[in-house]
Coordinates of C-alpha atoms and ligand atoms in Angstrom, one line a residue:
M1 CA -6.2 -31.5 -6.7
P2 CA -7.7 -28.0 -6.4
R3 CA -5.8 -25.0 -7.5
V4 CA -6.1 -22.0 -5.2
E5 CA -5.0 -18.7 -6.7
F6 CA -3.0 -16.3 -4.7
Y7 CA -5.4 -13.5 -5.4
K8 CA -8.7 -12.9 -7.1
H9 CA -10.1 -9.4 -7.7
N10 CA -13.6 -8.3 -6.8
V11 CA -14.7 -6.6 -10.0
N12 CA -18.3 -7.5 -10.5
E13 CA -21.2 -6.8 -12.9
N14 CA -21.9 -3.4 -11.2
D15 CA -18.4 -2.4 -12.0
L16 CA -18.6 -3.6 -15.6
E17 CA -21.8 -1.6 -16.0
A18 CA -20.1 1.5 -14.7
L19 CA -17.2 0.9 -17.0
K20 CA -19.6 0.4 -19.9
Q21 CA -21.3 3.7 -19.2
T22 CA -18.0 5.4 -19.1
L23 CA -16.9 3.9 -22.4
K24 CA -20.1 5.1 -24.0
G25 CA -19.3 8.6 -22.9
I26 CA -16.8 11.1 -24.4
F27 CA -14.2 11.3 -21.6
L28 CA -12.0 8.2 -21.2
T29 CA -9.3 10.2 -19.5
T30 CA -9.6 12.3 -16.3
G31 CA -13.0 13.7 -15.8
Q32 CA -16.2 13.5 -13.8
V33 CA -15.9 9.9 -12.9
V34 CA -12.5 10.5 -11.4
E35 CA -13.9 13.4 -9.4
D36 CA -16.8 11.3 -8.2
F37 CA -14.4 8.6 -7.1
E38 CA -12.1 11.0 -5.3
K39 CA -15.1 12.5 -3.3
K40 CA -16.2 9.0 -2.4
L41 CA -12.8 7.9 -1.4
A42 CA -12.3 11.0 0.8
N43 CA -15.6 10.4 2.4
Y44 CA -14.7 6.8 3.1
L45 CA -11.3 7.7 4.6
K46 CA -12.7 10.7 6.5
V47 CA -10.1 13.0 5.0
R48 CA -10.8 16.3 3.1
Y49 CA -9.3 15.4 -0.2
T50 CA -8.0 12.6 -2.4
I51 CA -6.4 12.8 -5.8
G52 CA -6.6 10.0 -8.3
L53 CA -3.4 8.9 -9.9
M54 CA -2.0 6.2 -12.2
S55 CA -0.3 4.2 -9.5
G56 CA 0.7 4.1 -5.9
T57 CA 4.3 4.6 -6.9
H58 CA 3.3 7.8 -8.6
A59 CA 1.5 8.8 -5.4
L60 CA 4.7 8.4 -3.3
Q61 CA 6.8 10.1 -5.9
L62 CA 4.5 13.1 -6.2
A63 CA 4.2 13.3 -2.5
L64 CA 7.9 13.6 -2.0
T65 CA 8.1 16.1 -4.9
Y66 CA 5.4 18.3 -3.3
Y67 CA 7.8 18.7 -0.3
Q68 CA 10.7 19.4 -2.7
I69 CA 12.6 16.4 -1.4
G70 CA 15.7 15.8 -3.6
P71 CA 19.4 15.3 -3.6
G72 CA 21.0 15.8 -0.2
D73 CA 17.8 15.0 1.6
E74 CA 17.1 11.9 3.7
V75 CA 13.9 10.0 4.0
I76 CA 13.4 7.6 6.9
T77 CA 11.6 4.4 5.9
T78 CA 11.4 0.7 6.4
P79 CA 13.5 -2.0 4.7
L80 CA 10.6 -4.4 4.9
S81 CA 8.2 -3.3 2.1
Y82 CA 7.7 -3.6 -1.6
T83 CA 10.5 -2.0 -3.5
A84 CA 8.2 0.9 -4.7
T85 CA 8.5 2.5 -1.2
A86 CA 12.2 3.1 -1.5
D87 CA 12.1 3.5 -5.3
A88 CA 10.0 6.6 -4.9
I89 CA 12.7 8.1 -2.7
E90 CA 15.4 7.2 -5.3
Y91 CA 13.3 8.8 -8.1
V92 CA 13.5 12.2 -6.5
G93 CA 17.2 11.8 -5.8
A94 CA 17.0 11.6 -2.0
R95 CA 18.5 8.9 0.2
P96 CA 16.4 6.2 1.8
V97 CA 17.5 5.8 5.4
F98 CA 16.2 2.5 6.7
V99 CA 15.1 1.8 10.2
D100 CA 14.7 -1.8 11.4
V101 CA 11.3 -3.2 12.1
E102 CA 9.4 -4.6 15.1
K103 CA 9.7 -8.4 15.5
S104 CA 6.0 -8.7 16.6
T105 CA 4.4 -6.8 13.6
G106 CA 7.0 -6.2 10.9
N107 CA 6.2 -2.5 11.0
I108 CA 9.0 0.2 11.3
D109 CA 10.2 0.3 14.9
V110 CA 9.3 3.8 16.1
N111 CA 11.7 3.5 19.0
L112 CA 14.6 3.3 16.5
I113 CA 13.7 6.3 14.4
E114 CA 15.1 9.0 16.6
E115 CA 18.7 7.8 16.3
K116 CA 18.5 7.9 12.5
I117 CA 17.4 11.6 12.4
T118 CA 20.1 13.9 11.1
N119 CA 20.0 17.5 9.8
K120 CA 19.4 16.1 6.4
S121 CA 16.2 14.2 7.4
K122 CA 13.1 15.7 5.8
V123 CA 10.4 13.0 5.8
I124 CA 9.3 9.9 7.6
L125 CA 7.8 7.4 5.2
P126 CA 6.2 4.6 7.2
V127 CA 4.4 1.6 5.6
H128 CA 1.3 0.2 7.3
L129 CA 2.6 -3.3 6.6
Y130 CA 0.3 -6.1 5.7
G131 CA -2.6 -3.8 6.7
Q132 CA -1.6 -3.1 10.3
M133 CA -1.2 0.6 10.9
V134 CA 1.9 2.0 12.7
D135 CA 1.4 4.2 15.7
M136 CA 0.6 7.5 13.9
T137 CA 0.0 9.4 17.1
R138 CA 3.5 8.7 18.3
M139 CA 5.0 9.2 14.9
K140 CA 3.3 12.6 14.5
E141 CA 4.7 13.8 17.9
M142 CA 8.2 12.8 16.8
A143 CA 7.7 14.4 13.3
D144 CA 6.5 17.7 14.9
Q145 CA 9.4 17.7 17.3
Y146 CA 12.0 17.4 14.5
R147 CA 10.0 19.3 11.9
L148 CA 9.7 16.3 9.6
K149 CA 6.8 15.6 7.2
I150 CA 5.0 12.2 7.3
I151 CA 4.1 10.5 4.0
E152 CA 2.2 7.3 4.8
D153 CA 2.6 4.4 2.4
A154 CA -1.0 3.1 2.9
A155 CA -1.0 0.7 0.0
H156 CA -1.9 -2.1 2.3
S157 CA -4.2 -0.2 4.6
L158 CA -7.2 1.3 2.8
E159 CA -9.5 -0.1 5.5
G160 CA -7.0 0.2 8.4
R161 CA -7.5 2.0 11.7
R162 CA -5.5 2.4 14.9
E163 CA -7.3 3.9 17.8
E164 CA -9.7 5.2 15.3
V165 CA -6.9 7.0 13.4
R166 CA -7.0 6.3 9.7
P167 CA -4.4 6.7 7.0
G168 CA -4.2 10.4 5.8
Q169 CA -5.6 11.8 9.0
L170 CA -2.4 12.4 11.0
G171 CA 0.2 12.0 8.3
D172 CA 0.6 15.0 6.0
L173 CA -0.1 12.8 2.9
A174 CA -1.0 9.2 2.5
A175 CA -0.4 7.1 -0.7
F176 CA -2.8 4.4 -1.8
S177 CA -2.5 1.8 -4.5
F178 CA -5.1 0.1 -6.7
Y179 CA -2.7 -2.4 -8.2
A180 CA -4.1 -5.8 -9.2
T181 CA -3.8 -7.4 -5.8
K182 CA -4.9 -4.6 -3.6
A183 CA -8.2 -4.3 -1.7
I184 CA -9.9 -2.4 -4.5
T185 CA -8.3 -2.5 -7.9
C186 CA -8.5 -1.4 -11.5
G187 CA -5.4 -3.2 -12.6
E188 CA -3.1 -0.2 -12.0
G189 CA -4.0 2.9 -10.1
G190 CA -3.3 5.0 -7.0
A191 CA -4.3 8.0 -5.0
I192 CA -3.1 10.5 -2.4
A193 CA -5.2 11.4 0.6
T194 CA -4.7 14.7 2.5
N195 CA -6.4 17.3 4.6
N196 CA -4.1 20.0 3.1
Q197 CA -6.0 22.1 0.5
E198 CA -2.8 23.7 -0.8
A199 CA -1.3 20.3 -1.4
Y200 CA -4.6 19.1 -3.1
N201 CA -4.5 22.0 -5.5
W202 CA -0.9 21.3 -6.3
F203 CA -1.4 17.6 -7.0
K204 CA -4.3 18.3 -9.3
K205 CA -1.9 20.2 -11.5
A206 CA 1.1 18.1 -10.9
R207 CA -0.6 14.9 -12.1
S208 CA -1.2 16.6 -15.5
H209 CA 2.1 18.1 -16.5
G210 CA 1.7 21.1 -14.1
L211 CA -1.1 22.5 -16.3
N212 CA -3.4 25.0 -14.6
R213 CA -6.5 23.3 -16.1
E214 CA -7.0 19.6 -16.8
V215 CA -8.7 18.7 -20.1
A216 CA -12.2 18.2 -18.6
A217 CA -12.1 21.8 -17.3
R218 CA -11.2 23.0 -20.8
H219 CA -14.0 21.2 -22.5
H220 CA -16.2 24.2 -23.2
D221 CA -17.9 25.8 -26.2
N222 CA -15.4 28.6 -25.9
F223 CA -11.9 27.5 -26.5
Q224 CA -9.9 27.4 -23.3
H225 CA -6.1 27.9 -23.2
Y226 CA -4.0 26.2 -20.6
D227 CA -0.9 27.5 -19.0
K228 CA 1.9 25.5 -17.5
E229 CA 3.0 26.7 -14.1
F230 CA 5.7 24.1 -13.4
L231 CA 7.1 20.8 -14.7
G232 CA 4.5 18.2 -13.5
F233 CA 4.1 14.6 -14.2
K234 CA 1.9 12.4 -16.4
A235 CA 0.2 10.5 -13.6
N236 CA -3.5 11.4 -13.9
M237 CA -6.1 8.7 -13.1
S238 CA -8.4 8.0 -16.1
N239 CA -12.2 7.8 -16.0
I240 CA -11.8 4.1 -17.0
Q241 CA -9.8 3.4 -13.9
A242 CA -12.3 5.4 -11.7
A243 CA -15.3 3.6 -13.2
L244 CA -13.9 0.3 -12.2
L245 CA -13.1 1.5 -8.7
I246 CA -16.0 3.6 -7.6
N247 CA -18.5 1.0 -6.7
Q248 CA -15.9 -1.4 -5.1
L249 CA -15.6 1.2 -2.4
D250 CA -19.2 0.4 -1.3
R251 CA -18.2 -3.2 -0.7
V252 CA -14.8 -2.9 1.1
E253 CA -16.1 -3.2 4.6
D254 CA -18.1 -6.4 3.8
Y255 CA -15.0 -7.7 2.1
L256 CA -12.9 -6.9 5.2
Q257 CA -15.3 -8.9 7.3
R258 CA -14.8 -11.9 5.1
K259 CA -11.0 -11.5 5.1
E260 CA -11.1 -11.2 8.9
E261 CA -13.1 -14.5 9.1
I262 CA -10.5 -16.3 7.0
C263 CA -7.7 -14.9 9.1
Q264 CA -9.4 -16.2 12.3
K265 CA -9.6 -19.7 10.7
Y266 CA -6.0 -19.5 9.7
N267 CA -5.0 -18.3 13.2
T268 CA -6.8 -21.1 14.9
A269 CA -5.2 -23.7 12.7
F270 CA -1.7 -22.4 12.5
S271 CA -1.2 -21.4 16.2
K272 CA -1.2 -25.1 16.9
I273 CA 1.8 -25.8 14.6
K274 CA 5.1 -25.4 16.4
D275 CA 7.1 -24.5 13.3
I276 CA 4.8 -21.6 12.3
K277 CA 5.0 -18.3 14.0
L278 CA 2.4 -15.6 13.4
L279 CA 2.7 -11.9 13.6
D280 CA 0.8 -10.0 16.4
V281 CA -2.2 -7.9 15.7
L282 CA -2.3 -5.2 18.4
P283 CA -5.6 -4.8 20.3
Q284 CA -5.9 -1.1 19.4
V285 CA -5.6 -2.0 15.6
K286 CA -8.3 -2.6 13.1
H287 CA -6.3 -4.7 10.6
A288 CA -6.9 -4.1 6.9
R289 CA -6.0 -7.8 6.3
H290 CA -4.1 -7.1 3.1
L291 CA -1.7 -10.1 3.5
Y292 CA -1.7 -13.1 5.7
I293 CA 1.8 -14.0 6.8
I294 CA 3.2 -17.2 8.3
L295 CA 6.8 -17.3 9.5
V296 CA 8.5 -20.7 9.1
P297 CA 12.1 -21.8 9.7
A298 CA 14.3 -19.7 7.5
L299 CA 16.6 -22.5 6.5
H300 CA 13.7 -24.4 4.9
R301 CA 11.5 -21.5 3.8
D302 CA 12.1 -21.9 0.0
K303 CA 11.5 -25.6 0.1
I304 CA 8.4 -25.2 2.2
L305 CA 7.1 -22.6 -0.3
A306 CA 7.9 -24.8 -3.2
Q307 CA 6.0 -27.8 -1.7
I308 CA 3.0 -25.6 -0.9
K309 CA 3.0 -24.4 -4.4
Q310 CA 3.3 -27.9 -5.8
K311 CA 0.0 -28.8 -4.0
G312 CA -1.7 -26.0 -6.0
V313 CA -1.8 -23.3 -3.4
G314 CA -0.7 -19.9 -4.6
A315 CA 1.8 -18.7 -2.0
I316 CA 4.4 -15.9 -2.4
V317 CA 6.9 -13.9 -0.4
N318 CA 6.3 -10.4 0.8
Y319 CA 9.0 -9.2 1.1
Q320 CA 12.6 -9.7 0.6
P321 CA 14.2 -6.8 2.5
I322 CA 14.8 -3.9 0.2
H323 CA 18.4 -3.2 1.4
L324 CA 19.5 -6.6 0.2
L325 CA 18.2 -6.2 -3.4
S326 CA 21.2 -5.8 -5.7
Y327 CA 20.4 -2.2 -6.7
Y328 CA 20.3 -0.9 -3.1
K329 CA 22.9 -3.3 -1.8
N330 CA 25.4 -2.1 -4.5
K331 CA 24.5 1.6 -4.3
Y332 CA 24.7 2.0 -0.5
G333 CA 26.9 -0.9 0.4
Y334 CA 24.5 -2.7 2.6
S335 CA 25.2 -6.2 3.8
E336 CA 23.5 -9.0 5.7
G337 CA 23.1 -8.1 9.4
D338 CA 22.4 -4.4 8.8
F339 CA 18.7 -4.7 9.7
P340 CA 18.5 -8.1 11.4
V341 CA 14.8 -8.2 12.3
A342 CA 13.7 -7.2 8.7
E343 CA 16.0 -9.9 7.4
E344 CA 14.7 -12.5 9.8
I345 CA 11.1 -11.9 8.8
G346 CA 12.2 -11.6 5.1
A347 CA 13.9 -15.0 5.2
S348 CA 11.1 -16.8 7.0
T349 CA 7.9 -15.3 5.6
I350 CA 5.3 -16.9 3.3
S351 CA 2.1 -15.1 2.2
L352 CA -1.0 -17.3 1.9
P353 CA -4.0 -16.5 -0.2
L354 CA -6.3 -14.0 1.4
Y355 CA -9.3 -12.5 -0.4
P356 CA -13.1 -12.4 -0.1
K357 CA -13.7 -14.9 -3.0
L358 CA -11.8 -17.7 -1.2
T359 CA -14.3 -20.4 -0.3
D360 CA -14.4 -22.2 3.0
Q361 CA -13.3 -25.4 1.1
E362 CA -10.4 -23.5 -0.3
V363 CA -9.4 -22.2 3.1
D364 CA -9.7 -25.7 4.5
Y365 CA -7.5 -27.0 1.7
I366 CA -4.9 -24.4 2.3
I367 CA -4.8 -25.2 6.0
E368 CA -4.5 -28.9 5.2
V369 CA -1.7 -28.4 2.7
V370 CA 0.3 -26.0 4.9
S371 CA -0.1 -28.3 8.0
A372 CA 1.0 -31.4 6.0
V373 CA 4.0 -29.6 4.6
L374 CA 5.1 -28.2 7.9
E375 CA 4.8 -31.5 9.7
K376 CA 7.9 -32.7 7.9
Y377 CA 10.1 -29.9 9.3
Ligands
PLP1 C1 1.6 -2.0 -4.1 C2 2.5 -1.2 -3.3 C3 3.0 0.0 -3.7 C4 3.0 0.5 -5.1 O1 1.8 0.6 -5.7 P1 1.7 0.6 -7.3 O2 0.2 1.0 -7.5 O3 1.9 -0.8 -7.7 O4 2.6 1.5 -7.9 C5 3.7 0.8 -2.8 N1 4.0 0.3 -1.6 C6 3.6 -0.9 -1.1 C7 3.9 -1.3 0.2 C8 2.8 -1.7 -2.0 O5 2.4 -2.9 -1.6

């Protein structure tokens, strides 16, 4: 019986070579390699600036901090995401205000946002779930009308586009993650993308304790003092992380093609199975294909998942709705039924392996296993 991992990263010999060169140098922390990576990432995303950070969670937290979001403020977001999305809002002391999602895509339902806007609302924090972008054009209109900022959680959507709009282009800030299962990865890492130069300057300081000069800028023959302008974070990306990432960027579009191919195979096979529902991909969307989701009868989901796993296929759940996790449920008094569409998807969802290294044989095996398991329900 083959064993198919849920994810395999794409770090290759080129990346190891870049890492080796960095390790032979003097700067293991933030320096030239990070700067090179940031320029390359900005160029790829077609935004003016990016800032390398330790994680995507840091990116969200720093983004909220830049707009001085804190106690008494509300941030509008989705309950159907990884917990980091809402956690970042909690870290700054603000309140996450959840808006239910679209049944067809799992993305925040833009039609339901307006009724959640109050005089405490400061930011909309959408997630481009699974790699399908939300309608940023519409969201930007709404944000402008109510004077809200938009911080995009683009952790799933490095390669995503919607009507040629990319993450970080219409939103004020976009957060990316280079966590172990993301499109490009260095184990842990993150970045912010923005066209706002003032924000860029602030993040460069904020990621290194609020110091006016990071260590690479102080590495001179003449001793350079630093000053501290504000209380920043310890969230700076290291040269080690950047060395692993920088060449992966050259390969993401090829990888996306392979992921798309796998999704088409899955779609063809699974659209014939009556107990599997698939999410829609809208025609104006270029899907980043971060996760492949099947929706199965909620009553049997955990059993189905267990049986798929027993056959050696790495499958997982993305996501249990955030508002029903104990911390959020207890703190805000949520209960089942509060966000019915997110709950329905959360209760029926299974994520199947989706990554460029999957072989055709493995894809066939996954289809065979899933089809056989579902036949019994
Ligand atoms: C991975 C992820 C994050 C957090 O990224 P880290 O780099 O793990 O901190 C945030 N939001 C979503 C939707 C994610 O999938």
